Coordinates of C-alpha atoms and ligand atoms in Angstrom, one line a residue:
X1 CA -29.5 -27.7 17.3
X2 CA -30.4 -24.9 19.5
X3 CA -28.5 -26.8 22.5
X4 CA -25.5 -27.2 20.1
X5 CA -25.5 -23.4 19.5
X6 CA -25.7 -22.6 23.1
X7 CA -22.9 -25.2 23.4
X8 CA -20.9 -23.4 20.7
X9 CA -21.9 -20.0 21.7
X10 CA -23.1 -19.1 18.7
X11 CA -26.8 -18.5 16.7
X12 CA -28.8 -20.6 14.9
X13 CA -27.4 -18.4 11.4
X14 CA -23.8 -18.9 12.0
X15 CA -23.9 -22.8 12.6
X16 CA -25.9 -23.0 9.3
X17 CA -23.9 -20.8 7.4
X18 CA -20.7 -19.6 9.1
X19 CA -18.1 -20.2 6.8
X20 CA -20.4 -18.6 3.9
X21 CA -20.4 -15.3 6.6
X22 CA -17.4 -15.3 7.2
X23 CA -16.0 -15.6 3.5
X24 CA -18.3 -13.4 2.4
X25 CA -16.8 -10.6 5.3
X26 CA -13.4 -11.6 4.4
X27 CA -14.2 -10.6 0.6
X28 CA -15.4 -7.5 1.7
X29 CA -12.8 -6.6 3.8
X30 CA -9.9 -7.5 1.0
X31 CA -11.9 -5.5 -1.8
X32 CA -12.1 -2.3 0.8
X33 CA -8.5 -2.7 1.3
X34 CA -7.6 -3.1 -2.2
X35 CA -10.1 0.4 -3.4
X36 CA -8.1 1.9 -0.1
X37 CA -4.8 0.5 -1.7
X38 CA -5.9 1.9 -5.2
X39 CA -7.1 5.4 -4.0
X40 CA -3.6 5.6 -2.1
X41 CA -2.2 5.6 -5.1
X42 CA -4.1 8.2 -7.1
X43 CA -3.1 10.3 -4.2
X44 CA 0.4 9.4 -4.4
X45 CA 0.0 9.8 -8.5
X46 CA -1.6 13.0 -8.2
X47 CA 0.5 15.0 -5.0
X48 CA 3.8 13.8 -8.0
X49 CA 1.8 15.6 -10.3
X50 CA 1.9 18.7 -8.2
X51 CA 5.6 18.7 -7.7
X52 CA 6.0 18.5 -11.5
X53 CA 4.3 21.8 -11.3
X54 CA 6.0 22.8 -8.1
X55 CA 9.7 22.3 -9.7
X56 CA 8.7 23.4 -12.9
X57 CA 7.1 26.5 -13.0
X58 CA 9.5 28.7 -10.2
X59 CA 12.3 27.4 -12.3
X60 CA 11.0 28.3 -15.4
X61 CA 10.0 31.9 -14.7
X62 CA 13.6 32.5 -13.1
X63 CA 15.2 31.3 -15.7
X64 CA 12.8 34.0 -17.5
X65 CA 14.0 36.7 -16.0
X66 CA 17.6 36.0 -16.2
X67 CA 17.7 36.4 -19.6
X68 CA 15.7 39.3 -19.3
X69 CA 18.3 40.6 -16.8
X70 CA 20.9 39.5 -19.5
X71 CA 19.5 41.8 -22.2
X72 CA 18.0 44.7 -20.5
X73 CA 20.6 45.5 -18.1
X74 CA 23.9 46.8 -19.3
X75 CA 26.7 44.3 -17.9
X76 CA 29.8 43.0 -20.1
X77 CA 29.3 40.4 -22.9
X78 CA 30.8 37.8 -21.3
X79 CA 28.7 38.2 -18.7
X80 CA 25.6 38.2 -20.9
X81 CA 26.4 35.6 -22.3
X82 CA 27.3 33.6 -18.9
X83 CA 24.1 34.7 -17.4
X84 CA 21.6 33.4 -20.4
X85 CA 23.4 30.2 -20.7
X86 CA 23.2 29.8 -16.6
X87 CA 19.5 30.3 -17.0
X88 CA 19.1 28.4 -20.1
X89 CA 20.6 25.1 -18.5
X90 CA 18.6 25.8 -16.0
X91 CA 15.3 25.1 -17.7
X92 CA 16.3 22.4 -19.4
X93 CA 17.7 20.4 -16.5
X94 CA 14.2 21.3 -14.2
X95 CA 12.0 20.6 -17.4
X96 CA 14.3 17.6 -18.1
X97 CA 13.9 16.8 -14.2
X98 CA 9.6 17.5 -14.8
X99 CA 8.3 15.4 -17.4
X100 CA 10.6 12.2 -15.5
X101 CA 8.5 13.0 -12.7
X102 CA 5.1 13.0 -15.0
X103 CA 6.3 10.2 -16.9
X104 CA 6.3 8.0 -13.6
X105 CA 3.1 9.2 -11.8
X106 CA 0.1 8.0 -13.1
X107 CA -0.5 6.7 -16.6
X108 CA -0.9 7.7 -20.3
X109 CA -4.5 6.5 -22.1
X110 CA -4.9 5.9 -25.4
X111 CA -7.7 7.5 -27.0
X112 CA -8.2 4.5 -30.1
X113 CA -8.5 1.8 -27.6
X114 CA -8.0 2.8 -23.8
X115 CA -5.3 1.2 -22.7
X116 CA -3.0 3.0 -20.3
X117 CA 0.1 2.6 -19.5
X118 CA 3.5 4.1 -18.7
X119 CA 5.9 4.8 -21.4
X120 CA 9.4 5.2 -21.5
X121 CA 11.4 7.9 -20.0
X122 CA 12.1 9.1 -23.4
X123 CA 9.3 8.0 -25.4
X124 CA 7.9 10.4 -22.8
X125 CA 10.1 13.2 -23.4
X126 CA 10.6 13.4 -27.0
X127 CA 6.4 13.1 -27.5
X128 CA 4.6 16.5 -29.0
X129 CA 2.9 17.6 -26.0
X130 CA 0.0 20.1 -25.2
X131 CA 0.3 20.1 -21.7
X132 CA 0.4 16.6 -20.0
X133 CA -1.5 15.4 -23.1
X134 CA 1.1 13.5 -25.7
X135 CA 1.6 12.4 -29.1
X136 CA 2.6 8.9 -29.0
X137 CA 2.1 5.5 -30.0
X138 CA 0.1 3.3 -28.1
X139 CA 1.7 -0.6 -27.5
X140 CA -1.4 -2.5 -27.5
X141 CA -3.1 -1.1 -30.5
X142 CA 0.3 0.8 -32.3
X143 CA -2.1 3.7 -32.9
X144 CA -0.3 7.3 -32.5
X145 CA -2.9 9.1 -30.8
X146 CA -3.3 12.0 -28.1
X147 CA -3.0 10.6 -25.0
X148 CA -4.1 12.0 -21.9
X149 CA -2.3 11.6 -18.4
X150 CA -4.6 9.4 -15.6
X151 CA -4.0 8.6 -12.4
X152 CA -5.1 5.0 -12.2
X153 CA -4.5 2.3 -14.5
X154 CA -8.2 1.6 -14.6
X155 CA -11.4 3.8 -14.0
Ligands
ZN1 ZN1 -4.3 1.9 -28.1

Protein backbone atom coordinates (compact mmCIF):
# COMPACT_ATOMS: atom_id res chain seq x y z
CA UNK A 1 0.00 0.00 0.00
CA UNK A 2 2.65 2.29 1.11
CA UNK A 3 4.58 1.57 -2.29
CA UNK A 4 1.33 2.23 -4.17
CA UNK A 5 1.13 5.62 -2.46
CA UNK A 6 4.63 6.56 -3.29
CA UNK A 7 3.70 5.24 -6.72
CA UNK A 8 0.67 7.56 -6.81
CA UNK A 9 2.19 10.34 -5.01
CA UNK A 10 -0.09 10.51 -2.62
CA UNK A 11 -0.67 9.42 1.52
CA UNK A 12 -1.83 6.59 2.99
CA UNK A 13 -5.42 8.98 3.86
CA UNK A 14 -6.11 9.99 0.39
CA UNK A 15 -5.91 6.45 -1.24
CA UNK A 16 -8.24 5.18 1.52
CA UNK A 17 -10.58 7.93 1.35
CA UNK A 18 -9.94 10.37 -1.56
CA UNK A 19 -13.04 10.74 -3.18
CA UNK A 20 -14.85 11.14 0.40
CA UNK A 21 -12.08 14.30 0.81
CA UNK A 22 -12.52 15.51 -2.02
CA UNK A 23 -16.44 15.56 -2.07
CA UNK A 24 -16.53 16.60 1.22
CA UNK A 25 -14.08 19.95 -0.04
CA UNK A 26 -16.17 20.31 -3.02
CA UNK A 27 -19.35 20.68 -0.58
CA UNK A 28 -17.66 23.10 1.20
CA UNK A 29 -16.56 25.10 -1.35
CA UNK A 30 -20.21 25.27 -3.22
CA UNK A 31 -22.02 26.11 0.27
CA UNK A 32 -19.21 29.11 0.79
CA UNK A 33 -20.05 30.20 -2.66
CA UNK A 34 -23.64 29.99 -2.27
CA UNK A 35 -23.58 32.14 1.54
CA UNK A 36 -21.04 34.51 -0.64
CA UNK A 37 -23.80 34.44 -3.50
CA UNK A 38 -26.60 35.04 -0.83
CA UNK A 39 -24.70 37.88 1.15
CA UNK A 40 -24.13 39.51 -2.37
CA UNK A 41 -27.44 39.96 -2.56
CA UNK A 42 -28.45 41.43 0.75
CA UNK A 43 -25.94 43.94 -0.27
CA UNK A 44 -27.36 44.46 -3.53
CA UNK A 45 -31.03 44.48 -1.63
CA UNK A 46 -29.85 46.71 0.91
CA UNK A 47 -27.44 49.57 -1.21
CA UNK A 48 -31.47 49.66 -3.42
CA UNK A 49 -32.84 50.34 -0.26
CA UNK A 50 -30.64 53.36 0.13
CA UNK A 51 -31.39 54.87 -3.19
CA UNK A 52 -35.06 54.62 -2.27
CA UNK A 53 -34.04 57.03 0.33
CA UNK A 54 -31.55 58.77 -1.79
CA UNK A 55 -34.38 59.66 -4.61
CA UNK A 56 -36.94 60.08 -2.19
CA UNK A 57 -36.21 62.27 0.34
CA UNK A 58 -34.18 65.41 -1.76
CA UNK A 59 -37.27 65.17 -3.97
CA UNK A 60 -39.68 65.30 -1.44
CA UNK A 61 -38.36 68.26 0.62
CA UNK A 62 -37.98 70.29 -2.79
CA UNK A 63 -41.08 69.69 -3.68
CA UNK A 64 -41.76 71.16 0.06
CA UNK A 65 -40.47 74.15 -0.47
CA UNK A 66 -41.97 74.89 -3.75
CA UNK A 67 -45.19 75.09 -2.47
CA UNK A 68 -43.93 77.00 0.25
CA UNK A 69 -42.42 79.35 -2.36
CA UNK A 70 -45.86 79.21 -4.06
CA UNK A 71 -47.79 80.63 -1.03
CA UNK A 72 -45.41 82.81 0.78
CA UNK A 73 -43.96 84.75 -1.95
CA UNK A 74 -46.11 87.14 -3.79
CA UNK A 75 -45.99 86.06 -7.72
CA UNK A 76 -49.19 85.97 -10.07
CA UNK A 77 -51.89 83.21 -9.67
CA UNK A 78 -51.13 81.48 -12.54
CA UNK A 79 -47.93 81.21 -11.45
CA UNK A 80 -48.97 79.85 -8.02
CA UNK A 81 -50.78 77.64 -9.28
CA UNK A 82 -48.08 76.36 -12.01
CA UNK A 83 -45.45 76.21 -9.45
CA UNK A 84 -47.50 73.88 -6.78
CA UNK A 85 -48.65 71.65 -9.35
CA UNK A 86 -44.80 71.43 -10.79
CA UNK A 87 -43.90 70.39 -7.29
CA UNK A 88 -46.83 68.29 -6.61
CA UNK A 89 -46.10 66.01 -9.77
CA UNK A 90 -43.01 65.99 -8.62
CA UNK A 91 -43.55 63.92 -5.53
CA UNK A 92 -45.67 61.72 -6.84
CA UNK A 93 -43.60 60.69 -9.76
CA UNK A 94 -40.19 60.29 -7.30
CA UNK A 95 -42.54 58.51 -4.59
CA UNK A 96 -44.23 56.66 -7.39
CA UNK A 97 -40.44 55.93 -8.75
CA UNK A 98 -39.51 54.91 -4.59
CA UNK A 99 -41.71 52.27 -3.40
CA UNK A 100 -40.92 50.34 -7.29
CA UNK A 101 -37.53 50.48 -6.13
CA UNK A 102 -38.54 48.99 -2.47
CA UNK A 103 -41.04 46.84 -3.91
CA UNK A 104 -38.07 44.98 -5.92
CA UNK A 105 -35.18 44.94 -3.29
CA UNK A 106 -35.55 42.58 -0.80
CA UNK A 107 -38.70 40.88 0.47
CA UNK A 108 -41.92 41.48 2.48
CA UNK A 109 -42.52 38.80 5.66
CA UNK A 110 -45.50 37.93 6.97
CA UNK A 111 -45.92 38.20 10.53
CA UNK A 112 -48.84 35.02 10.82
CA UNK A 113 -46.64 32.63 9.16
CA UNK A 114 -43.15 33.93 7.84
CA UNK A 115 -43.18 33.65 4.51
CA UNK A 116 -41.61 36.30 2.44
CA UNK A 117 -41.92 37.22 -0.64
CA UNK A 118 -42.26 39.97 -3.31
CA UNK A 119 -45.49 41.46 -4.14
CA UNK A 120 -46.79 43.13 -6.89
CA UNK A 121 -45.84 46.52 -8.06
CA UNK A 122 -49.13 47.70 -7.00
CA UNK A 123 -50.13 45.38 -4.36
CA UNK A 124 -47.05 47.24 -3.16
CA UNK A 125 -48.10 50.60 -3.70
CA UNK A 126 -51.58 50.78 -2.82
CA UNK A 127 -50.73 48.86 0.78
CA UNK A 128 -51.21 51.15 4.16
CA UNK A 129 -47.66 51.70 5.04
CA UNK A 130 -45.73 52.83 8.22
CA UNK A 131 -42.57 53.23 6.78
CA UNK A 132 -41.31 50.15 4.71
CA UNK A 133 -43.69 48.08 6.94
CA UNK A 134 -47.13 47.17 4.88
CA UNK A 135 -50.56 46.22 5.18
CA UNK A 136 -51.12 43.39 2.90
CA UNK A 137 -52.27 40.03 2.37
CA UNK A 138 -49.98 37.36 2.57
CA UNK A 139 -50.30 34.44 -0.53
CA UNK A 140 -49.30 31.49 1.41
CA UNK A 141 -51.46 31.92 4.48
CA UNK A 142 -54.18 34.84 2.93
CA UNK A 143 -53.66 36.51 6.30
CA UNK A 144 -53.57 40.60 6.00
CA UNK A 145 -50.90 41.36 8.33
CA UNK A 146 -48.06 43.96 8.92
CA UNK A 147 -45.35 42.97 6.96
CA UNK A 148 -41.93 44.01 7.37
CA UNK A 149 -39.34 44.59 4.53
CA UNK A 150 -36.14 41.82 4.68
CA UNK A 151 -33.39 41.51 2.64
CA UNK A 152 -33.16 37.79 2.11
CA UNK A 153 -35.68 35.47 1.40
CA UNK A 154 -34.56 33.31 4.34
CA UNK A 155 -32.79 34.09 7.72
ZN1 LIG B 1 -48.54 34.29 5.79
Amino acid sequence: MLELCDFLKINVNELLSGEKIMADSYDKRAEKNLLAMKRELEEKNRQMLRAEYLVLFPAVLAGIVLIFVAFYVSMSAWLRALLTAFALVMIFTVAFIAVGIEQKAGYYACQSCGHRYVPTYWQTNLACHAGRTRYMKCPACGKRTWQRKVLTKED
